[in-house]
PDB file of C-alpha atoms and ligand atoms in Angstrom:
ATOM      1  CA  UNK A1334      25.079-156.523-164.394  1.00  0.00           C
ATOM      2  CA  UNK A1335      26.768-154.149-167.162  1.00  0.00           C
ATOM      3  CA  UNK A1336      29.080-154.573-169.859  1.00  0.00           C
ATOM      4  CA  UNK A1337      32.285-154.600-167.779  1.00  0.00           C
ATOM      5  CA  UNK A1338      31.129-158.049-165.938  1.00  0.00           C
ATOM      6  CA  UNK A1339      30.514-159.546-169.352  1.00  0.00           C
ATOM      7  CA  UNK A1340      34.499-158.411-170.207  1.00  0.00           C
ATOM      8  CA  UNK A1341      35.453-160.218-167.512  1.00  0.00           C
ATOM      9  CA  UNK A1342      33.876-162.874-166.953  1.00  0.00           C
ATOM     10  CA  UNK A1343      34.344-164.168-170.695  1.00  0.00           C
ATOM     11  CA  UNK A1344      34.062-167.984-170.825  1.00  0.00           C
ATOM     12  CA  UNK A1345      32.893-168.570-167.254  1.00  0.00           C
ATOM     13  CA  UNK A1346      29.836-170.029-166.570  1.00  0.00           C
ATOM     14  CA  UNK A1347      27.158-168.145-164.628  1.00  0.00           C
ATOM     15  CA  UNK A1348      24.466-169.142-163.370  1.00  0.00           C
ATOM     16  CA  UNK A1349      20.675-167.243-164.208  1.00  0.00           C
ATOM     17  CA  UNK A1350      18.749-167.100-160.693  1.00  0.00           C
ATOM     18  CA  UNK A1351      15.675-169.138-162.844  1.00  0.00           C
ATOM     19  CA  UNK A1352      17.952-171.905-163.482  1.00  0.00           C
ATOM     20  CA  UNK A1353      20.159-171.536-166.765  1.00  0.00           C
ATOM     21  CA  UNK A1354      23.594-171.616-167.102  1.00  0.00           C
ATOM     22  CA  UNK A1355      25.482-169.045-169.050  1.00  0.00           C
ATOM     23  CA  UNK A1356      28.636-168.619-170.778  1.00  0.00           C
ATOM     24  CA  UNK A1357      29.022-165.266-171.952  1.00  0.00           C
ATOM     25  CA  UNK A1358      31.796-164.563-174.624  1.00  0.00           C
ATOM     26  CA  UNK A1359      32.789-160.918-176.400  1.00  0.00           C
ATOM     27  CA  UNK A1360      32.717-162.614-179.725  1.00  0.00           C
ATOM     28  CA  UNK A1361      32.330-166.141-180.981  1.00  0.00           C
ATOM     29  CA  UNK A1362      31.952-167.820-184.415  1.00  0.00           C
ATOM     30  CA  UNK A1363      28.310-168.655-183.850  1.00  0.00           C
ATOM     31  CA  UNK A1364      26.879-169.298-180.239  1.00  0.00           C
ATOM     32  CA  UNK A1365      25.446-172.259-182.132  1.00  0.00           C
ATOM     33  CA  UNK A1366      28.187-174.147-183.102  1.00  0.00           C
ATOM     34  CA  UNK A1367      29.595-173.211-179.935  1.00  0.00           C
ATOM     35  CA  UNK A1368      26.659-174.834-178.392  1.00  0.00           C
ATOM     36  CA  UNK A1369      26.346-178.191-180.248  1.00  0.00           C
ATOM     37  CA  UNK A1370      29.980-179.033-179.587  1.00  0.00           C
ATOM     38  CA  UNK A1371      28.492-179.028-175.753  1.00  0.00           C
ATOM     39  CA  UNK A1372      25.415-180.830-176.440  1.00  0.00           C
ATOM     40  CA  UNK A1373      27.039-183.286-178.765  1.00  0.00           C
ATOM     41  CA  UNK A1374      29.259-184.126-175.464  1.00  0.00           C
ATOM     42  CA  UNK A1375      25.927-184.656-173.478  1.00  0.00           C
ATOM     43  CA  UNK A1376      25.437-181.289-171.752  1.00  0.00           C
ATOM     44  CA  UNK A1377      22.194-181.408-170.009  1.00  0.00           C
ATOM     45  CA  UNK A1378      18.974-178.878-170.924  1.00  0.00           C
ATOM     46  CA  UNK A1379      19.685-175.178-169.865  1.00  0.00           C
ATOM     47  CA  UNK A1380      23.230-173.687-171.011  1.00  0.00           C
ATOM     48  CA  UNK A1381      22.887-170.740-172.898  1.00  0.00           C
ATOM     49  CA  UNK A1382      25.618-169.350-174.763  1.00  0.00           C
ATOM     50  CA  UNK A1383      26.342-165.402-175.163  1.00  0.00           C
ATOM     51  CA  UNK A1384      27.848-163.074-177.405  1.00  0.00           C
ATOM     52  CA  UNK A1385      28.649-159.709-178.295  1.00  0.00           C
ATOM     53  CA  UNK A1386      29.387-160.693-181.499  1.00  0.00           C
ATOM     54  CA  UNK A1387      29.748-163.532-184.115  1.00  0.00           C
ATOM     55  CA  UNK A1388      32.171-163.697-187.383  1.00  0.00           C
ATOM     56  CA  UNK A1389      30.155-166.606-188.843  1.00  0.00           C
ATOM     57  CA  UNK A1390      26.787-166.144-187.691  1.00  0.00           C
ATOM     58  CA  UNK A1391      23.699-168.841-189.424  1.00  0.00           C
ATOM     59  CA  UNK A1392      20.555-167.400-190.317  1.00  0.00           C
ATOM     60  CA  UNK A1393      18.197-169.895-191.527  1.00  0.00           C
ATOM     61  CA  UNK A1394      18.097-171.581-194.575  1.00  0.00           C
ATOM     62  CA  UNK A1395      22.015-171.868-195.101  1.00  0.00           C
ATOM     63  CA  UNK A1396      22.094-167.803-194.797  1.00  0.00           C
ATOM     64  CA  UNK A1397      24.672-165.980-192.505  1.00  0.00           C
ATOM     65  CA  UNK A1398      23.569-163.674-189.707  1.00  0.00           C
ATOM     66  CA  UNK A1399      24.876-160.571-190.041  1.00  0.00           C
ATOM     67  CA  UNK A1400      26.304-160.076-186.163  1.00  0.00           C
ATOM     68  CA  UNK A1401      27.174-156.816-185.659  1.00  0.00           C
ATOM     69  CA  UNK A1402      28.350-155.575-182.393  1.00  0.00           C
ATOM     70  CA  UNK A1403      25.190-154.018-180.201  1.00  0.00           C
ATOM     71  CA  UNK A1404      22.903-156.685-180.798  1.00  0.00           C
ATOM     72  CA  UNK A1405      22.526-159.996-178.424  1.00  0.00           C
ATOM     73  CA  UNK A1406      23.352-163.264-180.067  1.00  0.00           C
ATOM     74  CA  UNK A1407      22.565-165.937-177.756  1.00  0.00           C
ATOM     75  CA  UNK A1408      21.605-170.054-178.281  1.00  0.00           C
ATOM     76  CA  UNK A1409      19.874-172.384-175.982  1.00  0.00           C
ATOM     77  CA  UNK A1410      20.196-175.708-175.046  1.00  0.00           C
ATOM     78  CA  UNK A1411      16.511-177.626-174.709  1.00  0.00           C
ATOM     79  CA  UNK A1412      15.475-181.361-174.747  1.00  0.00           C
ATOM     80  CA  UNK A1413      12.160-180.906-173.958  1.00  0.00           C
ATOM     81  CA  UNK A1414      10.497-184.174-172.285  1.00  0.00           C
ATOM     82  CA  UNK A1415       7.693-183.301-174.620  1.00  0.00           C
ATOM     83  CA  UNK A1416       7.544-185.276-178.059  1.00  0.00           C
ATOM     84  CA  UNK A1417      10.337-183.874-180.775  1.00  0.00           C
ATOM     85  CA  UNK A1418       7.209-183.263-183.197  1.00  0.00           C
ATOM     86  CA  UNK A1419       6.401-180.044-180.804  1.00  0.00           C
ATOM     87  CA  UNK A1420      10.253-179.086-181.953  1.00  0.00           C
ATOM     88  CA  UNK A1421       8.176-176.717-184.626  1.00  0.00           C
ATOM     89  CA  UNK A1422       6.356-175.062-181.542  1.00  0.00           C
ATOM     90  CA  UNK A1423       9.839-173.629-180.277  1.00  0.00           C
ATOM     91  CA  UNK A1424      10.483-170.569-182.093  1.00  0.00           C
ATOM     92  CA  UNK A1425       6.961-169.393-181.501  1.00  0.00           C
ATOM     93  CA  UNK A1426       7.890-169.995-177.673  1.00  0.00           C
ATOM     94  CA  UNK A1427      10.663-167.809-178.230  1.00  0.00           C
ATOM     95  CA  UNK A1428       9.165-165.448-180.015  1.00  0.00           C
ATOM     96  CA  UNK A1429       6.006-165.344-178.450  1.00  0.00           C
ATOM     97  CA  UNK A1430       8.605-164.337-175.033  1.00  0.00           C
ATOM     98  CA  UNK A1431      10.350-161.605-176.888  1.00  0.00           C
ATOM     99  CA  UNK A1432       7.281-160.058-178.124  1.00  0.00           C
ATOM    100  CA  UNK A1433       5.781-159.727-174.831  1.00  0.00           C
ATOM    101  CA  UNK A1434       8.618-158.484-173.145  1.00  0.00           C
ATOM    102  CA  UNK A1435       8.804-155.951-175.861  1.00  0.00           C
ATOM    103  CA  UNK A1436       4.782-154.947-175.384  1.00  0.00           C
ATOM    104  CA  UNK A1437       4.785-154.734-171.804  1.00  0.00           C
ATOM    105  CA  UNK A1438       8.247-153.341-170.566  1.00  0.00           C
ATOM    106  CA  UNK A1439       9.168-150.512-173.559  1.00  0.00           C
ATOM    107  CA  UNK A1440       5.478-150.650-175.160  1.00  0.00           C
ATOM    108  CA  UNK A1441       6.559-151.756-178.996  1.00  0.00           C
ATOM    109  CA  UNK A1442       4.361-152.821-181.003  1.00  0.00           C
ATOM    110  CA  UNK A1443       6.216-156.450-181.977  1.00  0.00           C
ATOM    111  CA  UNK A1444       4.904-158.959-184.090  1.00  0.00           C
ATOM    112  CA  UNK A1445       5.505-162.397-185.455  1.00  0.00           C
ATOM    113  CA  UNK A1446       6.328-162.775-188.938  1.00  0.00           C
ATOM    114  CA  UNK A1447       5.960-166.732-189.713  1.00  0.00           C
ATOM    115  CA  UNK A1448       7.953-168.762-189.548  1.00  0.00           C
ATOM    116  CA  UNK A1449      10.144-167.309-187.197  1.00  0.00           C
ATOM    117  CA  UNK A1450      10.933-163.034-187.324  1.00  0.00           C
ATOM    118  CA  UNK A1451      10.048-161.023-184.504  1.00  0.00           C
ATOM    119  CA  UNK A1452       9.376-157.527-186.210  1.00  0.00           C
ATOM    120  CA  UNK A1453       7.901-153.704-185.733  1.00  0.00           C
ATOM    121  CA  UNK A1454       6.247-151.735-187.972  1.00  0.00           C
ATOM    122  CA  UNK A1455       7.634-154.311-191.096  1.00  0.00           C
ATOM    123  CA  UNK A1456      11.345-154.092-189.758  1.00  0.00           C
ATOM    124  CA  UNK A1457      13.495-157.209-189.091  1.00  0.00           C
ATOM    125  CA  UNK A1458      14.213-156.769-184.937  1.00  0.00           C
ATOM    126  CA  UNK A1459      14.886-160.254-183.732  1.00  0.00           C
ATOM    127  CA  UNK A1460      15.711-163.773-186.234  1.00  0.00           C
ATOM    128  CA  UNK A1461      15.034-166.945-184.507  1.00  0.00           C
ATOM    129  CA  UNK A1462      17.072-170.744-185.794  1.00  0.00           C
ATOM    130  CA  UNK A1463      15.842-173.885-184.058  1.00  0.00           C
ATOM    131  CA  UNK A1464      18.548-176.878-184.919  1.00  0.00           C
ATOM    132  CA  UNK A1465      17.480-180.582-183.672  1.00  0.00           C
ATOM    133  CA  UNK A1466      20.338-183.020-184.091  1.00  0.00           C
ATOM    134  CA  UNK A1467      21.533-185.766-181.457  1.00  0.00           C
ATOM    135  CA  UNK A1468      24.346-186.287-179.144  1.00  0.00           C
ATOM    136  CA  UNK A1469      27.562-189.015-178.595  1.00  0.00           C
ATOM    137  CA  UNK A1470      24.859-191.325-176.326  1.00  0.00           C
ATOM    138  CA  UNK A1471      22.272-190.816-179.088  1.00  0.00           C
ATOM    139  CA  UNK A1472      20.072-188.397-177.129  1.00  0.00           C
ATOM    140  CA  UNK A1473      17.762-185.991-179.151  1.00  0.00           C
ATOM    141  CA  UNK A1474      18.334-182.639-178.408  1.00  0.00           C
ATOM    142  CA  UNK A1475      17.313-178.810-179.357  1.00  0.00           C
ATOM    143  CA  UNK A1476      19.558-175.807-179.706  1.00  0.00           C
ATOM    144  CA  UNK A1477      17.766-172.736-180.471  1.00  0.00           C
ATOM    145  CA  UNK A1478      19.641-169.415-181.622  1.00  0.00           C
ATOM    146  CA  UNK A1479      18.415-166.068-181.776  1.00  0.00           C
ATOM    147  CA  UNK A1480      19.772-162.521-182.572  1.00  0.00           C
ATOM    148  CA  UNK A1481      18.440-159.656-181.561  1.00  0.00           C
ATOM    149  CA  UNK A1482      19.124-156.058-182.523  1.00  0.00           C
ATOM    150  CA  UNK A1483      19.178-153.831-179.666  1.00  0.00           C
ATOM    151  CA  UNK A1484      22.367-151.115-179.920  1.00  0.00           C
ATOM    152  CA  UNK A1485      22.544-150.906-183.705  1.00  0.00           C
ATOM    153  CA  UNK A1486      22.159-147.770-185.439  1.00  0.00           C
ATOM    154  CA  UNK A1487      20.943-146.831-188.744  1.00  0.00           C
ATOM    155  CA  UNK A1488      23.531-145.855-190.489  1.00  0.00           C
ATOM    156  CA  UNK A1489      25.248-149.372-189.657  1.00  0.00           C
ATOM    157  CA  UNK A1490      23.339-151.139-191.645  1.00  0.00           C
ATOM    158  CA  UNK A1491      24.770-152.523-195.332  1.00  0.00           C
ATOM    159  CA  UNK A1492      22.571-150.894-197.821  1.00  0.00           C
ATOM    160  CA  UNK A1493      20.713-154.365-198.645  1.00  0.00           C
ATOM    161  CA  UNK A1494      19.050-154.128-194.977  1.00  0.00           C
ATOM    162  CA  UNK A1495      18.632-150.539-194.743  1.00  0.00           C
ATOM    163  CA  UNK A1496      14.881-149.931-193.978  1.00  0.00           C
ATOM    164  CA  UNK A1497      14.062-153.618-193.724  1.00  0.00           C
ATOM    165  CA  UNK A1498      16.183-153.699-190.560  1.00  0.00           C
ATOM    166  CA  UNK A1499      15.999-151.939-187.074  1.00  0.00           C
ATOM    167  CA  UNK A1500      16.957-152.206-183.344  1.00  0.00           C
ATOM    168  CA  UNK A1501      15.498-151.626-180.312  1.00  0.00           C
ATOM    169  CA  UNK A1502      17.798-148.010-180.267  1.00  0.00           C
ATOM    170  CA  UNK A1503      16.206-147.026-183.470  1.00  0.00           C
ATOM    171  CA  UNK A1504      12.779-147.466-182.247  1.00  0.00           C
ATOM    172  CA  UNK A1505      13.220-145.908-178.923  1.00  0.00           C
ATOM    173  CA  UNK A1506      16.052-143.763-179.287  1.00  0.00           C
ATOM    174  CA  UNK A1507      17.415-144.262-176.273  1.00  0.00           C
ATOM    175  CA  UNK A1508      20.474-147.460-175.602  1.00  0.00           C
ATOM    176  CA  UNK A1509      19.837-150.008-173.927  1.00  0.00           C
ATOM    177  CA  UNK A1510      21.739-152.433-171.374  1.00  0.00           C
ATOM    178  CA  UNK A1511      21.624-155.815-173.147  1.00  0.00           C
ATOM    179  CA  UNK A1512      22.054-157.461-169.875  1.00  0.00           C
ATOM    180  CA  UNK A1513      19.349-156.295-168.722  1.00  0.00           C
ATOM    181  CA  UNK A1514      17.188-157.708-171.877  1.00  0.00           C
ATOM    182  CA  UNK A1515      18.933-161.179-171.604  1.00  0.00           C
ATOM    183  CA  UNK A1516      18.128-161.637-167.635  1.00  0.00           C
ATOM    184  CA  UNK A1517      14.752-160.617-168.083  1.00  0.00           C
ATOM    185  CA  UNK A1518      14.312-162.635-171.669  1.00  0.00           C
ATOM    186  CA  UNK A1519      15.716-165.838-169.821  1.00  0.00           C
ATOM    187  CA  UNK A1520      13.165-165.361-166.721  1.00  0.00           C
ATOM    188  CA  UNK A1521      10.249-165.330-168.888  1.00  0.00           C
ATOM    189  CA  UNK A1522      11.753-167.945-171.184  1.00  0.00           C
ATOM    190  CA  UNK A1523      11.907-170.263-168.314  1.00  0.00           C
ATOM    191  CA  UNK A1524       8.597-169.661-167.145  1.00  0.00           C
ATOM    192  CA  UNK A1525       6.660-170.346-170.560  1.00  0.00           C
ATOM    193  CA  UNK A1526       9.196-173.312-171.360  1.00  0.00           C
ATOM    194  CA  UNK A1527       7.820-174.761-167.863  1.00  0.00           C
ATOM    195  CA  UNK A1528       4.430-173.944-169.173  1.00  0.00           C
ATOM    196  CA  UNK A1529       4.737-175.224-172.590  1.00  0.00           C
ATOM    197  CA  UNK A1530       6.406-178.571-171.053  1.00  0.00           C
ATOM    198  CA  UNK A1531       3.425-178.729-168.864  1.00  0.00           C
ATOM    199  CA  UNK A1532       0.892-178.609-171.341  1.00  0.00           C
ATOM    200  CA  UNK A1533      -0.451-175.223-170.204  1.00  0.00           C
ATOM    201  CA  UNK A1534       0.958-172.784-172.587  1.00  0.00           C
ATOM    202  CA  UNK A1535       0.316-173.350-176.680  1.00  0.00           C
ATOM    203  CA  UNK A1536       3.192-170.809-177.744  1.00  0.00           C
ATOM    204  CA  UNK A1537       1.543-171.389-181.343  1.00  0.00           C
ATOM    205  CA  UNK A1538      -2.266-170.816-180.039  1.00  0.00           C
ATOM    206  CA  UNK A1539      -0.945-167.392-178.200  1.00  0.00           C
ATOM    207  CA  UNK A1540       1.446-165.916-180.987  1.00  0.00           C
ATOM    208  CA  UNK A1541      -2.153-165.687-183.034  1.00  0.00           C
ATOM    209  CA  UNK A1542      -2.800-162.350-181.553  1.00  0.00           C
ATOM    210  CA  UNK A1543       0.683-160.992-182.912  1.00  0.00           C
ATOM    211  CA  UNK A1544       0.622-162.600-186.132  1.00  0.00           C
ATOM    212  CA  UNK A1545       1.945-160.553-188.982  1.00  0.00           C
ATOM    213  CA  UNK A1546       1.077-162.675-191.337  1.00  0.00           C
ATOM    214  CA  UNK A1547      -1.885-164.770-190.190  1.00  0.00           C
ATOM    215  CA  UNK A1548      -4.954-162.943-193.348  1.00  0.00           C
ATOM    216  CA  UNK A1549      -2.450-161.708-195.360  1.00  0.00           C
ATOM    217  CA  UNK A1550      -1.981-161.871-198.787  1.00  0.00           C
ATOM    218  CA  UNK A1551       1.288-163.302-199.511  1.00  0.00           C
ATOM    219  CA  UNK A1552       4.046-164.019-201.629  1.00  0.00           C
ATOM    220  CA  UNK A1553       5.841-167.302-200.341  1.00  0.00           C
ATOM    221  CA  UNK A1554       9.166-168.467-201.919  1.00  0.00           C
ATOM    222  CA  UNK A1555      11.025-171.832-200.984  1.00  0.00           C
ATOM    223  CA  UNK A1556      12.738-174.683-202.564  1.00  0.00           C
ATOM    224  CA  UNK A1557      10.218-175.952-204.510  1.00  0.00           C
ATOM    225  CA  UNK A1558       9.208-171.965-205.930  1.00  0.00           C
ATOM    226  CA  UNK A1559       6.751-168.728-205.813  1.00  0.00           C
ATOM    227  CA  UNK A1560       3.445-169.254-204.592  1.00  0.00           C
ATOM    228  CA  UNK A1561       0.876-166.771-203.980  1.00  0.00           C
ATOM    229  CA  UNK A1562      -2.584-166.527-202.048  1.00  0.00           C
ATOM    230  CA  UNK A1563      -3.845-165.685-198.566  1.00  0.00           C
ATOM    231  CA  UNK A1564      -2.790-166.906-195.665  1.00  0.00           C
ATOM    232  CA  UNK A1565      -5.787-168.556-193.916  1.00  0.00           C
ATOM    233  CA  UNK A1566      -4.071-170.918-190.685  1.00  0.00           C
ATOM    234  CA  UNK A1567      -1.438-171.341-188.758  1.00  0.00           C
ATOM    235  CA  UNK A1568      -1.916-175.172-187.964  1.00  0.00           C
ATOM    236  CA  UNK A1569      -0.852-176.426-183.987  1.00  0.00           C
ATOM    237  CA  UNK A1570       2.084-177.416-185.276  1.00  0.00           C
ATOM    238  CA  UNK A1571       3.104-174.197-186.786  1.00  0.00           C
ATOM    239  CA  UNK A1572       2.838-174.848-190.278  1.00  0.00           C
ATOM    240  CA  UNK A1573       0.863-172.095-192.353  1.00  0.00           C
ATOM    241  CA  UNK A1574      -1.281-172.819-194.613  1.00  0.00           C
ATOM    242  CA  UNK A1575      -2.152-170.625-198.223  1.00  0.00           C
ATOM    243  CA  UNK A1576      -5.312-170.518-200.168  1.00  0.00           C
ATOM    244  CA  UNK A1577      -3.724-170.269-203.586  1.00  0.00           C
ATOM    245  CA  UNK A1578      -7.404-169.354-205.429  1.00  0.00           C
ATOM    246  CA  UNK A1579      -8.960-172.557-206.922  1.00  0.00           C
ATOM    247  CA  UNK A1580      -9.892-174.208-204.346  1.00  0.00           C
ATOM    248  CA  UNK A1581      -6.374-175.090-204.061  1.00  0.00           C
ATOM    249  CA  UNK A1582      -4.778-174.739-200.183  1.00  0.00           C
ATOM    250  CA  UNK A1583      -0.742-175.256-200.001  1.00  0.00           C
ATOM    251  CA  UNK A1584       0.776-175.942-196.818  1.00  0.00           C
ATOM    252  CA  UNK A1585       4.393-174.845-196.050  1.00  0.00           C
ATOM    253  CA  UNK A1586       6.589-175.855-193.636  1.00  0.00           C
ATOM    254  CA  UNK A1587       9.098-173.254-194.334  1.00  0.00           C
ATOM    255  CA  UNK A1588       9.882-170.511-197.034  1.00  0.00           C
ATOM    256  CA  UNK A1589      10.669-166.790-197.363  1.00  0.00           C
ATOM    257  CA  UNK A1590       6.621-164.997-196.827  1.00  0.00           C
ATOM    258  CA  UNK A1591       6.307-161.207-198.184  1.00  0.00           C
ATOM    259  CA  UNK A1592       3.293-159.506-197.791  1.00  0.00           C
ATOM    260  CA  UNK A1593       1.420-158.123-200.622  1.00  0.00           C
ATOM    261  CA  UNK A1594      -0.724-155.130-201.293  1.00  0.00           C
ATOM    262  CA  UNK A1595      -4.247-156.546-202.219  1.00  0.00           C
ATOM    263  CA  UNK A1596      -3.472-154.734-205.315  1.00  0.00           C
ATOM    264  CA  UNK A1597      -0.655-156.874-206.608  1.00  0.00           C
ATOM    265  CA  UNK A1598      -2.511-159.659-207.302  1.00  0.00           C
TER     266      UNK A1598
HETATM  267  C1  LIG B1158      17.109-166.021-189.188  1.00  0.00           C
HETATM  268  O1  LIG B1158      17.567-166.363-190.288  1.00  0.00           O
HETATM  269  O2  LIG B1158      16.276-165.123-189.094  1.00  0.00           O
HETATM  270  C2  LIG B1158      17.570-166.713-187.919  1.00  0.00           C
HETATM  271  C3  LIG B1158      18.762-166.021-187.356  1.00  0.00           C
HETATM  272  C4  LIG B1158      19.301-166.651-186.091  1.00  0.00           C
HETATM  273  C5  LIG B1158      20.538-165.941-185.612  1.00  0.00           C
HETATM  274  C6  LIG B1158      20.987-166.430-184.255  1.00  0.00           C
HETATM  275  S1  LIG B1158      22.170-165.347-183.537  1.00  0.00           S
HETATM  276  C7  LIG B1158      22.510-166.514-182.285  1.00  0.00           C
HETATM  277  C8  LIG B1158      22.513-167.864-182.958  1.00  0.00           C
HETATM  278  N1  LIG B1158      23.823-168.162-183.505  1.00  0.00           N
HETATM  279  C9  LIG B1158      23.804-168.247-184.822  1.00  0.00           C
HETATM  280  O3  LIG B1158      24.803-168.490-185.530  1.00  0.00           O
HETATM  281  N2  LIG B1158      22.574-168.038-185.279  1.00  0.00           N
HETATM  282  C10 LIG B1158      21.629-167.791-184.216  1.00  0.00           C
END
């Protein structure tokens, strides 16, 4: 599938040989929004939503999502049979997919920054938004966004993400068909979902291994402030958990984590 079929098959639904259902757009406000007004209406589990582009992109907490054409902005629709309290467990299934395509099919080194980044080597590659809200017949469901750089260059960038930024171009220097990413991202998706639903797959358990930030020392920052220690867990439910010196371990749920030098402290 390349570019051209994406031109023209704008708004149509497609349907992924493992079982999703696609509606690719050139440019959206946010595949998001575009998916909750579906879900809201009772859409069952599996429609993804994809676009070239988006002029009001969400990052997580209340940030926009800088959606520049060449990356993949894409959200799914999930209502996992499973209890909603494994809704935390989602982004590490996503990520934990991502970061293993990555490894095995163009050998990057990807990680996992908690609570949700998929980097290399300390850049920003892939952002990751899980959203739980509930539709018109009062049925929970999950849509999950996530952006991925893949086309962008360097030099198109805004200065304030220059060098904390990068995309699957800039690491291999080669472009890429973003087709080909998505099909291959939503086979192993589906897979692992199937696994996680199952029991059989902890995405939380398995991200471990790629964990950017799991021994760290670290500088969290969230609504309630600063807080600084080493990160010692990553509970089951995704949570991470900080020995702040004194005895004293803080758990976060969320929050902005920056890796220190062991020096800094
Ligand atoms: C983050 O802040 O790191 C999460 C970014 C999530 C961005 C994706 S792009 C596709 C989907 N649509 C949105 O508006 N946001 C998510």
């Amino acid at each position: 599938m390349d570019e051209l079929f994406i031109e023209k098959r704008e708004g149509v639904l497609i349907r992924h040989p493992s079982g999703w259902k696609i509606l690719f757009f050139s440019a959206v406000s946010s595949t998001s929004s575009i998916l909750h007004q579906w879900a809201k209406k009772g859409e069952e589990e599996g429609l993804v939503v994809v676009a070239k582009r988006q002029h009001q992109g969400r990052g997580r907490q209340g940030r926009s999502w800088l959606s520049l054409p060449g990356g993949l902005y894409m959200s799914l629709l999930l209502r996992p049979t499973t209890a909603f309290h494994s809704v935390g467990r989602i982004p590490f299934l996503f990520a934990l997919v991502l970061i293993q395509l990555l490894r095995e099919s163009y050998s990057l080194p990807a990680v996992m920054k908690w609570p949700n980044d998929v980097q290399i080597k300390g850049k920003k590659l892939a952002g990751i938004l899980t959203e739980m809200s509930v539709d018109k017949h009062g049925r929970s469901y999950l849509v999950t966004g996530i952006g991925i750089n893949i086309n962008q260059r360097e030099e198109s960038w805004p200065h304030d993400l220059k060098g904390q930024t990068t995309s699957l171009a800039q690491e291999l220097q080669v472009d890429l068909n973003s087709n080909d990413l998505l099909f291959f991202f939503l086979q192993r998706l589906e897979k692992a979902y199937r696994m996680f639903l199952q029991g059989s797959l902890d995405p939380v358990a398995a991200h471990l291994q790629y964990s950017a930030t799991l021994g760290q020392r670290v500088h969290i920052k969230n609504g309630t402030g600063d807080y600084y220690g080493q990160a010692v867990e990553i509970t089951p439910t995704g949570s991470l958990r900080v020995d702040c010196g004194g005895g004293i371990i803080r758990e976060f749920f969320t929050g902005e984590v920056t890796a220190r030098k062991m020096d800094s402290f």
